PDB file of C-alpha atoms in Angstrom:
ATOM      1  CA  MET A  47     127.818  79.766 158.408  1.00 84.00           C
ATOM      2  CA  ILE A  48     124.330  78.285 158.561  1.00 89.00           C
ATOM      3  CA  ALA A  49     124.103  74.741 159.947  1.00 87.00           C
ATOM      4  CA  LEU A  50     121.761  72.483 157.959  1.00 92.00           C
ATOM      5  CA  ASP A  51     121.570  69.573 160.398  1.00 95.00           C
ATOM      6  CA  GLU A  52     118.494  70.973 162.141  1.00 96.00           C
ATOM      7  CA  VAL A  53     115.584  73.216 161.312  1.00 98.00           C
ATOM      8  CA  LEU A  54     114.235  75.226 164.217  1.00 98.00           C
ATOM      9  CA  VAL A  55     110.445  75.526 164.006  1.00 98.00           C
ATOM     10  CA  ALA A  56     109.060  78.521 165.875  1.00 98.00           C
ATOM     11  CA  ASP A  57     105.537  79.699 166.578  1.00 98.00           C
ATOM     12  CA  VAL A  58     104.637  82.845 168.483  1.00 98.00           C
ATOM     13  CA  GLU A  59     101.529  83.820 170.337  1.00 98.00           C
ATOM     14  CA  SER A  60     100.895  87.524 170.749  1.00 98.00           C
ATOM     15  CA  THR A  61      98.608  89.768 172.720  1.00 98.00           C
ATOM     16  CA  CYS A  62      95.352  90.159 170.846  1.00 97.00           C
ATOM     17  CA  TRP A  63      91.899  91.601 171.242  1.00 97.00           C
ATOM     18  CA  GLU A  64      88.465  91.120 169.817  1.00 95.00           C
ATOM     19  CA  GLY A  65      88.335  94.261 167.708  1.00 92.00           C
ATOM     20  CA  THR A  66      90.772  97.135 168.073  1.00 93.00           C
ATOM     21  CA  PRO A  67      93.435  97.170 170.791  1.00 94.00           C
ATOM     22  CA  PRO A  68      92.907  99.444 173.799  1.00 95.00           C
ATOM     23  CA  ALA A  69      94.433 102.915 173.449  1.00 96.00           C
ATOM     24  CA  GLY A  70      98.205 102.828 173.779  1.00 95.00           C
ATOM     25  CA  GLU A  71      98.504  99.036 173.467  1.00 97.00           C
ATOM     26  CA  ILE A  72     100.164  97.199 170.596  1.00 96.00           C
ATOM     27  CA  SER A  73     100.293  93.480 169.845  1.00 97.00           C
ATOM     28  CA  GLU A  74     103.490  91.885 171.125  1.00 97.00           C
ATOM     29  CA  ILE A  75     104.917  88.413 171.577  1.00 98.00           C
ATOM     30  CA  ILE A  76     103.890  86.627 174.784  1.00 98.00           C
ATOM     31  CA  GLU A  77     105.008  83.084 173.942  1.00 98.00           C
ATOM     32  CA  ILE A  78     107.677  81.608 171.705  1.00 98.00           C
ATOM     33  CA  GLY A  79     107.090  77.959 170.928  1.00 98.00           C
ATOM     34  CA  ILE A  80     110.076  75.982 169.652  1.00 98.00           C
ATOM     35  CA  CYS A  81     110.459  72.514 168.172  1.00 98.00           C
ATOM     36  CA  PRO A  82     113.720  71.489 166.463  1.00 98.00           C
ATOM     37  CA  ILE A  83     113.776  68.917 163.659  1.00 98.00           C
ATOM     38  CA  GLU A  84     116.762  66.667 162.904  1.00 97.00           C
ATOM     39  CA  VAL A  85     116.947  66.882 159.121  1.00 96.00           C
ATOM     40  CA  ALA A  86     118.704  63.519 158.580  1.00 95.00           C
ATOM     41  CA  THR A  87     116.169  61.511 160.585  1.00 96.00           C
ATOM     42  CA  GLY A  88     113.058  63.686 160.453  1.00 96.00           C
ATOM     43  CA  LYS A  89     112.827  63.351 164.216  1.00 97.00           C
ATOM     44  CA  ARG A  90     111.079  66.157 166.071  1.00 98.00           C
ATOM     45  CA  GLY A  91     112.801  67.300 169.239  1.00 97.00           C
ATOM     46  CA  GLU A  92     111.107  68.320 172.447  1.00 97.00           C
ATOM     47  CA  ARG A  93     108.626  71.139 172.237  1.00 97.00           C
ATOM     48  CA  ARG A  94     109.494  74.131 174.360  1.00 98.00           C
ATOM     49  CA  SER A  95     107.596  77.207 175.465  1.00 98.00           C
ATOM     50  CA  ILE A  96     109.337  80.462 176.343  1.00 98.00           C
ATOM     51  CA  LEU A  97     106.890  82.860 177.965  1.00 98.00           C
ATOM     52  CA  VAL A  98     107.568  86.533 177.289  1.00 98.00           C
ATOM     53  CA  ARG A  99     106.444  89.339 179.581  1.00 98.00           C
ATOM     54  CA  PRO A 100     104.750  92.051 177.503  1.00 98.00           C
ATOM     55  CA  SER A 101     105.679  95.657 178.207  1.00 97.00           C
ATOM     56  CA  ARG A 102     103.305  97.560 175.915  1.00 96.00           C
ATOM     57  CA  SER A 103     100.120  95.533 176.251  1.00 97.00           C
ATOM     58  CA  SER A 104      98.177  93.190 178.456  1.00 97.00           C
ATOM     59  CA  VAL A 105      96.491  89.839 177.918  1.00 98.00           C
ATOM     60  CA  SER A 106      92.818  90.367 177.110  1.00 98.00           C
ATOM     61  CA  PRO A 107      90.053  87.897 177.987  1.00 97.00           C
ATOM     62  CA  PHE A 108      89.814  87.175 174.227  1.00 98.00           C
ATOM     63  CA  CYS A 109      93.540  86.380 174.145  1.00 98.00           C
ATOM     64  CA  THR A 110      93.204  84.052 177.153  1.00 98.00           C
ATOM     65  CA  GLN A 111      90.251  82.310 175.510  1.00 98.00           C
ATOM     66  CA  LEU A 112      92.297  81.802 172.329  1.00 97.00           C
ATOM     67  CA  THR A 113      95.671  80.841 173.826  1.00 98.00           C
ATOM     68  CA  THR A 114      94.849  79.768 177.426  1.00 98.00           C
ATOM     69  CA  LEU A 115      97.581  82.211 178.559  1.00 98.00           C
ATOM     70  CA  THR A 116      96.679  84.669 181.310  1.00 98.00           C
ATOM     71  CA  GLN A 117      98.271  87.915 182.373  1.00 98.00           C
ATOM     72  CA  ALA A 118      99.551  86.102 185.482  1.00 98.00           C
ATOM     73  CA  ASP A 119     101.232  83.485 183.253  1.00 98.00           C
ATOM     74  CA  VAL A 120     103.086  86.017 181.125  1.00 98.00           C
ATOM     75  CA  ASN A 121     103.988  88.170 184.134  1.00 98.00           C
ATOM     76  CA  GLU A 122     106.300  85.261 185.027  1.00 98.00           C
ATOM     77  CA  GLY A 123     107.841  85.338 181.538  1.00 98.00           C
ATOM     78  CA  LEU A 124     111.184  86.718 180.399  1.00 98.00           C
ATOM     79  CA  PRO A 125     111.688  90.180 178.962  1.00 98.00           C
ATOM     80  CA  PHE A 126     111.729  89.967 175.147  1.00 98.00           C
ATOM     81  CA  ALA A 127     115.501  90.587 174.876  1.00 98.00           C
ATOM     82  CA  GLU A 128     116.226  87.722 177.287  1.00 98.00           C
ATOM     83  CA  ALA A 129     113.879  85.390 175.402  1.00 98.00           C
ATOM     84  CA  CYS A 130     115.793  86.161 172.182  1.00 98.00           C
ATOM     85  CA  ALA A 131     119.075  85.479 173.991  1.00 98.00           C
ATOM     86  CA  VAL A 132     117.714  82.056 175.096  1.00 98.00           C
ATOM     87  CA  LEU A 133     116.957  81.237 171.441  1.00 98.00           C
ATOM     88  CA  ARG A 134     120.518  82.075 170.415  1.00 98.00           C
ATOM     89  CA  LYS A 135     122.224  80.362 173.365  1.00 98.00           C
ATOM     90  CA  GLU A 136     120.156  77.197 173.792  1.00 97.00           C
ATOM     91  CA  PHE A 137     119.000  76.593 170.207  1.00 97.00           C
ATOM     92  CA  ARG A 138     121.760  78.300 168.184  1.00 97.00           C
ATOM     93  CA  SER A 139     118.902  80.051 166.387  1.00 98.00           C
ATOM     94  CA  ASP A 140     121.199  82.565 164.716  1.00 97.00           C
ATOM     95  CA  ARG A 141     123.089  79.722 162.979  1.00 96.00           C
ATOM     96  CA  ARG A 142     120.171  77.583 161.831  1.00 96.00           C
ATOM     97  CA  VAL A 143     117.470  77.592 159.217  1.00 97.00           C
ATOM     98  CA  TRP A 144     114.208  78.389 160.958  1.00 98.00           C
ATOM     99  CA  ALA A 145     110.629  77.821 159.924  1.00 98.00           C
ATOM    100  CA  SER A 146     107.190  79.079 160.838  1.00 98.00           C
ATOM    101  CA  TYR A 147     103.691  78.665 159.475  1.00 98.00           C
ATOM    102  CA  GLY A 148     103.274  81.790 157.382  1.00 98.00           C
ATOM    103  CA  ASP A 149     105.071  85.110 157.656  1.00 97.00           C
ATOM    104  CA  TYR A 150     103.313  86.412 160.779  1.00 97.00           C
ATOM    105  CA  ASP A 151     105.922  85.036 163.183  1.00 98.00           C
ATOM    106  CA  ARG A 152     108.871  86.345 161.157  1.00 98.00           C
ATOM    107  CA  LYS A 153     107.289  89.784 160.856  1.00 98.00           C
ATOM    108  CA  MET A 154     106.459  89.910 164.590  1.00 98.00           C
ATOM    109  CA  PHE A 155     110.093  89.152 165.453  1.00 98.00           C
ATOM    110  CA  GLU A 156     111.382  91.721 162.954  1.00 98.00           C
ATOM    111  CA  ARG A 157     109.037  94.444 164.225  1.00 98.00           C
ATOM    112  CA  GLN A 158     109.544  93.747 167.906  1.00 98.00           C
ATOM    113  CA  CYS A 159     113.335  93.520 167.538  1.00 98.00           C
ATOM    114  CA  ALA A 160     113.343  96.864 165.697  1.00 98.00           C
ATOM    115  CA  ASP A 161     110.999  98.472 168.253  1.00 97.00           C
ATOM    116  CA  PHE A 162     113.106  97.387 171.241  1.00 97.00           C
ATOM    117  CA  GLY A 163     116.574  97.561 169.659  1.00 98.00           C
ATOM    118  CA  VAL A 164     117.038  93.829 170.231  1.00 98.00           C
ATOM    119  CA  ARG A 165     119.330  91.714 168.044  1.00 97.00           C
ATOM    120  CA  TYR A 166     117.257  89.527 165.705  1.00 98.00           C
ATOM    121  CA  PRO A 167     117.568  86.010 167.153  1.00 98.00           C
ATOM    122  CA  PHE A 168     117.435  84.024 163.906  1.00 98.00           C
ATOM    123  CA  GLY A 169     119.706  83.458 160.959  1.00 93.00           C
ATOM    124  CA  PRO A 170     118.928  84.735 157.472  1.00 93.00           C
ATOM    125  CA  ARG A 171     117.187  81.559 156.203  1.00 95.00           C
ATOM    126  CA  HIS A 172     113.444  81.298 156.903  1.00 97.00           C
ATOM    127  CA  LEU A 173     111.084  78.631 155.566  1.00 98.00           C
ATOM    128  CA  ASN A 174     107.422  79.558 155.202  1.00 98.00           C
ATOM    129  CA  VAL A 175     105.759  76.175 155.812  1.00 98.00           C
ATOM    130  CA  LYS A 176     102.305  77.554 154.938  1.00 98.00           C
ATOM    131  CA  THR A 177     103.334  78.425 151.384  1.00 98.00           C
ATOM    132  CA  LEU A 178     105.493  75.311 151.009  1.00 98.00           C
ATOM    133  CA  PHE A 179     102.581  73.092 152.129  1.00 98.00           C
ATOM    134  CA  ALA A 180     100.161  74.688 149.635  1.00 98.00           C
ATOM    135  CA  LEU A 181     102.657  74.382 146.767  1.00 98.00           C
ATOM    136  CA  THR A 182     103.652  70.801 147.596  1.00 97.00           C
ATOM    137  CA  HIS A 183     100.010  69.699 147.833  1.00 97.00           C
ATOM    138  CA  ALA A 184      98.983  71.700 144.724  1.00 98.00           C
ATOM    139  CA  LEU A 185      96.323  73.542 146.713  1.00 98.00           C
ATOM    140  CA  PRO A 186      94.550  76.511 145.100  1.00 98.00           C
ATOM    141  CA  ARG A 187      95.329  78.642 148.166  1.00 98.00           C
ATOM    142  CA  GLU A 188      97.204  78.546 151.451  1.00 98.00           C
ATOM    143  CA  VAL A 189      95.332  76.960 154.358  1.00 98.00           C
ATOM    144  CA  GLY A 190      95.574  77.389 158.114  1.00 98.00           C
ATOM    145  CA  MET A 191      97.759  75.118 160.203  1.00 98.00           C
ATOM    146  CA  ALA A 192      94.844  73.138 161.664  1.00 98.00           C
ATOM    147  CA  GLU A 193      93.465  72.524 158.152  1.00 98.00           C
ATOM    148  CA  ALA A 194      96.904  71.430 156.910  1.00 98.00           C
ATOM    149  CA  VAL A 195      97.186  68.949 159.784  1.00 98.00           C
ATOM    150  CA  ARG A 196      93.697  67.641 158.924  1.00 98.00           C
ATOM    151  CA  LEU A 197      94.636  67.307 155.232  1.00 98.00           C
ATOM    152  CA  THR A 198      97.546  65.049 156.243  1.00 97.00           C
ATOM    153  CA  GLY A 199      95.130  62.756 158.080  1.00 97.00           C
ATOM    154  CA  ARG A 200      96.297  63.702 161.551  1.00 96.00           C
ATOM    155  CA  LYS A 201      94.828  65.595 164.488  1.00 97.00           C
ATOM    156  CA  ILE A 202      96.281  68.566 166.339  1.00 97.00           C
ATOM    157  CA  ASP A 203      98.625  67.342 169.067  1.00 97.00           C
ATOM    158  CA  GLY A 204      98.120  69.527 172.148  1.00 97.00           C
ATOM    159  CA  THR A 205      96.349  72.866 172.383  1.00 97.00           C
ATOM    160  CA  HIS A 206      95.915  74.903 169.213  1.00 97.00           C
ATOM    161  CA  HIS A 207      97.207  78.477 169.714  1.00 97.00           C
ATOM    162  CA  ARG A 208      99.780  77.474 172.299  1.00 98.00           C
ATOM    163  CA  GLY A 209     103.214  78.185 170.859  1.00 98.00           C
ATOM    164  CA  HIS A 210     104.963  74.947 171.849  1.00 98.00           C
ATOM    165  CA  ASP A 211     102.100  72.738 170.637  1.00 98.00           C
ATOM    166  CA  ASP A 212     101.694  74.658 167.372  1.00 98.00           C
ATOM    167  CA  ALA A 213     105.466  74.506 166.770  1.00 98.00           C
ATOM    168  CA  TYR A 214     105.354  70.727 167.294  1.00 98.00           C
ATOM    169  CA  ASN A 215     102.457  70.357 164.828  1.00 98.00           C
ATOM    170  CA  ILE A 216     104.153  72.630 162.273  1.00 98.00           C
ATOM    171  CA  ALA A 217     107.334  70.579 162.682  1.00 98.00           C
ATOM    172  CA  GLY A 218     105.288  67.470 161.862  1.00 98.00           C
ATOM    173  CA  LEU A 219     103.998  69.119 158.696  1.00 98.00           C
ATOM    174  CA  LEU A 220     107.519  70.196 157.709  1.00 98.00           C
ATOM    175  CA  VAL A 221     108.918  66.707 158.288  1.00 98.00           C
ATOM    176  CA  GLY A 222     106.222  65.365 155.969  1.00 97.00           C
ATOM    177  CA  LEU A 223     107.170  67.915 153.311  1.00 97.00           C
ATOM    178  CA  LEU A 224     110.890  67.151 153.639  1.00 94.00           C
ATOM    179  CA  ARG A 225     110.193  63.421 153.302  1.00 90.00           C
ATOM    180  CA  ARG A 226     108.008  63.758 150.157  1.00 83.00           C
TER     181      ARG A 226
END
């Protein structure tokens, strides 16, 4: 049974490169940002960052420039399977509706879970806030998260491309959509 009292907003950061990845490396999750929303009140919970230690890639200088995360930071992270277990245990992620900005995050989780034989940490209900925002605002196309925040008259809270800060900003957008 899916609980509808909270929506769990998630945002992932992944290893990335300027251009093609080095031989033998594949993009994988290095940070899971989480921000729950109480549906009844629209209140955003605390933002949380779960660092994930990559096993098939390393953090490039481009990735550090984009996310501020270094290889040393993610070396201290959890293995992917443990990070997924934290989502289930601490956030009841497998029994909640979850949301992300676009389909990238959902697809990264699906691919990485399949690749590593890890149980998918979320329930079956996913909200794509990017599409919902464009439809609700009658935009001619989907826009990036930073542009959506700007269109609502706000500024990015925290560091763009850090999972916990992006999840918090996406949660703010979703609260606005739920309150419309």
